[in-house]
Amino acid sequence: MLNNKLITKYAYTLASLGMNVQKGQDVMIETNIENHWFSKILAEECYKLGARKVSIVYLDLELNKIESKYCSVEDIATIKNWEK
């Protein structure tokens, strides 16, 4: 595995250049559950750049597969208020 210093540098580069996090901005990170360890490092770098609030939404691809098997197309296609 890569060393912590390199991972932190990558997270900083992603937050500052890739995401262009600005002071006072709200940030939402959407990632798969397997990368939870990196999302925490990325969130910290966003805060260091001045983000007001960082929210992380974890995706579980296996759960999505189960959902698509049992839910109707209408239910999957409906956007709930909390998702907006």
mmCIF file with all atom_site columns, N, CA, C and O in Angstrom, residues 28-44 54-64 67 82-83:
data_model
loop_
_atom_site.group_PDB
_atom_site.id
_atom_site.type_symbol
_atom_site.label_atom_id
_atom_site.label_alt_id
_atom_site.label_comp_id
_atom_site.label_asym_id
_atom_site.label_entity_id
_atom_site.label_seq_id
_atom_site.pdbx_PDB_ins_code
_atom_site.Cartn_x
_atom_site.Cartn_y
_atom_site.Cartn_z
_atom_site.occupancy
_atom_site.B_iso_or_equiv
_atom_site.pdbx_formal_charge
_atom_site.auth_seq_id
_atom_site.auth_comp_id
_atom_site.auth_asym_id
_atom_site.auth_atom_id
_atom_site.pdbx_PDB_model_num
ATOM 1   N N  . MET A 1 28 ? -19.854 17.591 -1.121 1.00 0.00 ? 28 MET A N  1
ATOM 2   C CA . MET A 1 28 ? -20.412 16.259 -0.993 1.00 0.00 ? 28 MET A CA 1
ATOM 3   C C  . MET A 1 28 ? -19.503 15.290 -1.738 1.00 0.00 ? 28 MET A C  1
ATOM 4   O O  . MET A 1 28 ? -19.199 15.492 -2.917 1.00 0.00 ? 28 MET A O  1
ATOM 5   N N  . ILE A 1 29 ? -19.053 14.277 -1.032 1.00 0.00 ? 29 ILE A N  1
ATOM 6   C CA . ILE A 1 29 ? -18.204 13.241 -1.613 1.00 0.00 ? 29 ILE A CA 1
ATOM 7   C C  . ILE A 1 29 ? -19.050 11.985 -1.736 1.00 0.00 ? 29 ILE A C  1
ATOM 8   O O  . ILE A 1 29 ? -19.638 11.529 -0.759 1.00 0.00 ? 29 ILE A O  1
ATOM 9   N N  . GLU A 1 30 ? -19.119 11.455 -2.942 1.00 0.00 ? 30 GLU A N  1
ATOM 10  C CA . GLU A 1 30 ? -19.875 10.224 -3.184 1.00 0.00 ? 30 GLU A CA 1
ATOM 11  C C  . GLU A 1 30 ? -18.872 9.152  -3.582 1.00 0.00 ? 30 GLU A C  1
ATOM 12  O O  . GLU A 1 30 ? -18.149 9.314  -4.563 1.00 0.00 ? 30 GLU A O  1
ATOM 13  N N  . THR A 1 31 ? -18.807 8.088  -2.815 1.00 0.00 ? 31 THR A N  1
ATOM 14  C CA . THR A 1 31 ? -17.808 7.053  -3.052 1.00 0.00 ? 31 THR A CA 1
ATOM 15  C C  . THR A 1 31 ? -18.354 5.680  -2.686 1.00 0.00 ? 31 THR A C  1
ATOM 16  O O  . THR A 1 31 ? -19.331 5.583  -1.946 1.00 0.00 ? 31 THR A O  1
ATOM 17  N N  . ASN A 1 32 ? -17.708 4.656  -3.206 1.00 0.00 ? 32 ASN A N  1
ATOM 18  C CA . ASN A 1 32 ? -18.156 3.326  -2.813 1.00 0.00 ? 32 ASN A CA 1
ATOM 19  C C  . ASN A 1 32 ? -17.597 2.990  -1.437 1.00 0.00 ? 32 ASN A C  1
ATOM 20  O O  . ASN A 1 32 ? -16.590 3.536  -0.997 1.00 0.00 ? 32 ASN A O  1
ATOM 21  N N  . ILE A 1 33 ? -18.274 2.113  -0.755 1.00 0.00 ? 33 ILE A N  1
ATOM 22  C CA . ILE A 1 33 ? -17.986 1.801  0.647  1.00 0.00 ? 33 ILE A CA 1
ATOM 23  C C  . ILE A 1 33 ? -16.570 1.260  0.840  1.00 0.00 ? 33 ILE A C  1
ATOM 24  O O  . ILE A 1 33 ? -15.959 1.474  1.886  1.00 0.00 ? 33 ILE A O  1
ATOM 25  N N  . GLU A 1 34 ? -16.032 0.618  -0.160 1.00 0.00 ? 34 GLU A N  1
ATOM 26  C CA . GLU A 1 34 ? -14.684 0.058  -0.052 1.00 0.00 ? 34 GLU A CA 1
ATOM 27  C C  . GLU A 1 34 ? -13.608 1.137  0.106  1.00 0.00 ? 34 GLU A C  1
ATOM 28  O O  . GLU A 1 34 ? -12.512 0.854  0.573  1.00 0.00 ? 34 GLU A O  1
ATOM 29  N N  . ASN A 1 35 ? -13.922 2.361  -0.281 1.00 0.00 ? 35 ASN A N  1
ATOM 30  C CA . ASN A 1 35 ? -12.948 3.459  -0.198 1.00 0.00 ? 35 ASN A CA 1
ATOM 31  C C  . ASN A 1 35 ? -13.189 4.378  0.998  1.00 0.00 ? 35 ASN A C  1
ATOM 32  O O  . ASN A 1 35 ? -12.751 5.527  0.991  1.00 0.00 ? 35 ASN A O  1
ATOM 33  N N  . HIS A 1 36 ? -13.861 3.878  2.019  1.00 0.00 ? 36 HIS A N  1
ATOM 34  C CA . HIS A 1 36 ? -14.171 4.707  3.182  1.00 0.00 ? 36 HIS A CA 1
ATOM 35  C C  . HIS A 1 36 ? -12.922 5.309  3.812  1.00 0.00 ? 36 HIS A C  1
ATOM 36  O O  . HIS A 1 36 ? -12.939 6.449  4.265  1.00 0.00 ? 36 HIS A O  1
ATOM 37  N N  . TRP A 1 37 ? -11.839 4.579  3.833  1.00 0.00 ? 37 TRP A N  1
ATOM 38  C CA . TRP A 1 37 ? -10.598 5.068  4.449  1.00 0.00 ? 37 TRP A CA 1
ATOM 39  C C  . TRP A 1 37 ? -10.064 6.301  3.723  1.00 0.00 ? 37 TRP A C  1
ATOM 40  O O  . TRP A 1 37 ? -9.601  7.238  4.360  1.00 0.00 ? 37 TRP A O  1
ATOM 41  N N  . PHE A 1 38 ? -10.150 6.311  2.374  1.00 0.00 ? 38 PHE A N  1
ATOM 42  C CA . PHE A 1 38 ? -9.645  7.449  1.617  1.00 0.00 ? 38 PHE A CA 1
ATOM 43  C C  . PHE A 1 38 ? -10.594 8.644  1.713  1.00 0.00 ? 38 PHE A C  1
ATOM 44  O O  . PHE A 1 38 ? -10.145 9.799  1.740  1.00 0.00 ? 38 PHE A O  1
ATOM 45  N N  . SER A 1 39 ? -11.889 8.395  1.780  1.00 0.00 ? 39 SER A N  1
ATOM 46  C CA . SER A 1 39 ? -12.851 9.501  1.840  1.00 0.00 ? 39 SER A CA 1
ATOM 47  C C  . SER A 1 39 ? -12.657 10.327 3.109  1.00 0.00 ? 39 SER A C  1
ATOM 48  O O  . SER A 1 39 ? -12.876 11.538 3.105  1.00 0.00 ? 39 SER A O  1
ATOM 49  N N  . LYS A 1 40 ? -12.231 9.703  4.194  1.00 0.00 ? 40 LYS A N  1
ATOM 50  C CA . LYS A 1 40 ? -11.958 10.439 5.437  1.00 0.00 ? 40 LYS A CA 1
ATOM 51  C C  . LYS A 1 40 ? -10.755 11.361 5.268  1.00 0.00 ? 40 LYS A C  1
ATOM 52  O O  . LYS A 1 40 ? -10.767 12.508 5.731  1.00 0.00 ? 40 LYS A O  1
ATOM 53  N N  . ILE A 1 41 ? -9.725  10.884 4.595  1.00 0.00 ? 41 ILE A N  1
ATOM 54  C CA . ILE A 1 41 ? -8.540  11.708 4.331  1.00 0.00 ? 41 ILE A CA 1
ATOM 55  C C  . ILE A 1 41 ? -8.911  12.859 3.406  1.00 0.00 ? 41 ILE A C  1
ATOM 56  O O  . ILE A 1 41 ? -8.521  14.013 3.626  1.00 0.00 ? 41 ILE A O  1
ATOM 57  N N  . LEU A 1 42 ? -9.700  12.565 2.375  1.00 0.00 ? 42 LEU A N  1
ATOM 58  C CA . LEU A 1 42 ? -10.144 13.590 1.436  1.00 0.00 ? 42 LEU A CA 1
ATOM 59  C C  . LEU A 1 42 ? -11.003 14.638 2.132  1.00 0.00 ? 42 LEU A C  1
ATOM 60  O O  . LEU A 1 42 ? -10.847 15.841 1.896  1.00 0.00 ? 42 LEU A O  1
ATOM 61  N N  . ALA A 1 43 ? -11.892 14.203 3.011  1.00 0.00 ? 43 ALA A N  1
ATOM 62  C CA . ALA A 1 43 ? -12.738 15.140 3.757  1.00 0.00 ? 43 ALA A CA 1
ATOM 63  C C  . ALA A 1 43 ? -11.880 16.077 4.596  1.00 0.00 ? 43 ALA A C  1
ATOM 64  O O  . ALA A 1 43 ? -12.123 17.292 4.641  1.00 0.00 ? 43 ALA A O  1
ATOM 65  N N  . GLU A 1 44 ? -10.865 15.545 5.240  1.00 0.00 ? 44 GLU A N  1
ATOM 66  C CA . GLU A 1 44 ? -9.986  16.395 6.061  1.00 0.00 ? 44 GLU A CA 1
ATOM 67  C C  . GLU A 1 44 ? -9.271  17.434 5.208  1.00 0.00 ? 44 GLU A C  1
ATOM 68  O O  . GLU A 1 44 ? -9.157  18.599 5.597  1.00 0.00 ? 44 GLU A O  1
ATOM 69  N N  . VAL A 1 54 ? -18.522 19.053 5.000  1.00 0.00 ? 54 VAL A N  1
ATOM 70  C CA . VAL A 1 54 ? -18.241 17.961 4.072  1.00 0.00 ? 54 VAL A CA 1
ATOM 71  C C  . VAL A 1 54 ? -19.158 16.796 4.420  1.00 0.00 ? 54 VAL A C  1
ATOM 72  O O  . VAL A 1 54 ? -19.172 16.326 5.550  1.00 0.00 ? 54 VAL A O  1
ATOM 73  N N  . SER A 1 55 ? -19.940 16.364 3.451  1.00 0.00 ? 55 SER A N  1
ATOM 74  C CA . SER A 1 55 ? -20.835 15.216 3.622  1.00 0.00 ? 55 SER A CA 1
ATOM 75  C C  . SER A 1 55 ? -20.322 14.087 2.747  1.00 0.00 ? 55 SER A C  1
ATOM 76  O O  . SER A 1 55 ? -19.922 14.309 1.609  1.00 0.00 ? 55 SER A O  1
ATOM 77  N N  . ILE A 1 56 ? -20.351 12.881 3.287  1.00 0.00 ? 56 ILE A N  1
ATOM 78  C CA . ILE A 1 56 ? -19.907 11.715 2.526  1.00 0.00 ? 56 ILE A CA 1
ATOM 79  C C  . ILE A 1 56 ? -21.080 10.770 2.356  1.00 0.00 ? 56 ILE A C  1
ATOM 80  O O  . ILE A 1 56 ? -21.749 10.418 3.318  1.00 0.00 ? 56 ILE A O  1
ATOM 81  N N  . VAL A 1 57 ? -21.336 10.403 1.113  1.00 0.00 ? 57 VAL A N  1
ATOM 82  C CA . VAL A 1 57 ? -22.392 9.445  0.786  1.00 0.00 ? 57 VAL A CA 1
ATOM 83  C C  . VAL A 1 57 ? -21.701 8.182  0.288  1.00 0.00 ? 57 VAL A C  1
ATOM 84  O O  . VAL A 1 57 ? -20.957 8.214  -0.687 1.00 0.00 ? 57 VAL A O  1
ATOM 85  N N  . TYR A 1 58 ? -21.925 7.095  1.019  1.00 0.00 ? 58 TYR A N  1
ATOM 86  C CA . TYR A 1 58 ? -21.315 5.829  0.637  1.00 0.00 ? 58 TYR A CA 1
ATOM 87  C C  . TYR A 1 58 ? -22.264 5.027  -0.242 1.00 0.00 ? 58 TYR A C  1
ATOM 88  O O  . TYR A 1 58 ? -23.442 4.898  0.058  1.00 0.00 ? 58 TYR A O  1
ATOM 89  N N  . LEU A 1 59 ? -21.721 4.498  -1.312 1.00 0.00 ? 59 LEU A N  1
ATOM 90  C CA . LEU A 1 59 ? -22.486 3.663  -2.231 1.00 0.00 ? 59 LEU A CA 1
ATOM 91  C C  . LEU A 1 59 ? -22.078 2.210  -2.031 1.00 0.00 ? 59 LEU A C  1
ATOM 92  O O  . LEU A 1 59 ? -20.900 1.910  -1.853 1.00 0.00 ? 59 LEU A O  1
ATOM 93  N N  . ASP A 1 60 ? -23.045 1.347  -2.055 1.00 0.00 ? 60 ASP A N  1
ATOM 94  C CA . ASP A 1 60 ? -22.794 -0.082 -1.943 1.00 0.00 ? 60 ASP A CA 1
ATOM 95  C C  . ASP A 1 60 ? -23.329 -0.726 -3.210 1.00 0.00 ? 60 ASP A C  1
ATOM 96  O O  . ASP A 1 60 ? -24.546 -0.847 -3.396 1.00 0.00 ? 60 ASP A O  1
ATOM 97  N N  . LEU A 1 61 ? -22.423 -1.122 -4.102 1.00 0.00 ? 61 LEU A N  1
ATOM 98  C CA . LEU A 1 61 ? -22.834 -1.639 -5.399 1.00 0.00 ? 61 LEU A CA 1
ATOM 99  C C  . LEU A 1 61 ? -23.627 -2.941 -5.289 1.00 0.00 ? 61 LEU A C  1
ATOM 100 O O  . LEU A 1 61 ? -24.557 -3.168 -6.061 1.00 0.00 ? 61 LEU A O  1
ATOM 101 N N  . GLU A 1 62 ? -23.290 -3.770 -4.308 1.00 0.00 ? 62 GLU A N  1
ATOM 102 C CA . GLU A 1 62 ? -24.049 -5.008 -4.111 1.00 0.00 ? 62 GLU A CA 1
ATOM 103 C C  . GLU A 1 62 ? -25.476 -4.696 -3.670 1.00 0.00 ? 62 GLU A C  1
ATOM 104 O O  . GLU A 1 62 ? -26.423 -5.333 -4.125 1.00 0.00 ? 62 GLU A O  1
ATOM 105 N N  . LEU A 1 63 ? -25.627 -3.709 -2.800 1.00 0.00 ? 63 LEU A N  1
ATOM 106 C CA . LEU A 1 63 ? -26.962 -3.311 -2.360 1.00 0.00 ? 63 LEU A CA 1
ATOM 107 C C  . LEU A 1 63 ? -27.754 -2.705 -3.520 1.00 0.00 ? 63 LEU A C  1
ATOM 108 O O  . LEU A 1 63 ? -28.951 -2.957 -3.661 1.00 0.00 ? 63 LEU A O  1
ATOM 109 N N  . ASN A 1 64 ? -27.102 -1.927 -4.362 1.00 0.00 ? 64 ASN A N  1
ATOM 110 C CA . ASN A 1 64 ? -27.762 -1.364 -5.544 1.00 0.00 ? 64 ASN A CA 1
ATOM 111 C C  . ASN A 1 64 ? -28.253 -2.466 -6.475 1.00 0.00 ? 64 ASN A C  1
ATOM 112 O O  . ASN A 1 64 ? -29.322 -2.355 -7.076 1.00 0.00 ? 64 ASN A O  1
ATOM 113 N N  . GLU A 1 67 ? -31.347 -3.910 -4.919 1.00 0.00 ? 67 GLU A N  1
ATOM 114 C CA . GLU A 1 67 ? -32.440 -2.951 -5.090 1.00 0.00 ? 67 GLU A CA 1
ATOM 115 C C  . GLU A 1 67 ? -33.008 -3.019 -6.498 1.00 0.00 ? 67 GLU A C  1
ATOM 116 O O  . GLU A 1 67 ? -34.228 -3.048 -6.692 1.00 0.00 ? 67 GLU A O  1
ATOM 117 N N  . TRP A 1 82 ? -35.159 14.310 0.065  1.00 0.00 ? 82 TRP A N  1
ATOM 118 C CA . TRP A 1 82 ? -33.886 14.323 0.767  1.00 0.00 ? 82 TRP A CA 1
ATOM 119 C C  . TRP A 1 82 ? -32.705 14.083 -0.192 1.00 0.00 ? 82 TRP A C  1
ATOM 120 O O  . TRP A 1 82 ? -31.588 14.447 0.118  1.00 0.00 ? 82 TRP A O  1
ATOM 121 N N  . GLU A 1 83 ? -32.977 13.507 -1.385 1.00 0.00 ? 83 GLU A N  1
ATOM 122 C CA . GLU A 1 83 ? -31.912 13.273 -2.357 1.00 0.00 ? 83 GLU A CA 1
ATOM 123 C C  . GLU A 1 83 ? -31.569 14.527 -3.159 1.00 0.00 ? 83 GLU A C  1
ATOM 124 O O  . GLU A 1 83 ? -30.500 14.613 -3.740 1.00 0.00 ? 83 GLU A O  1
#
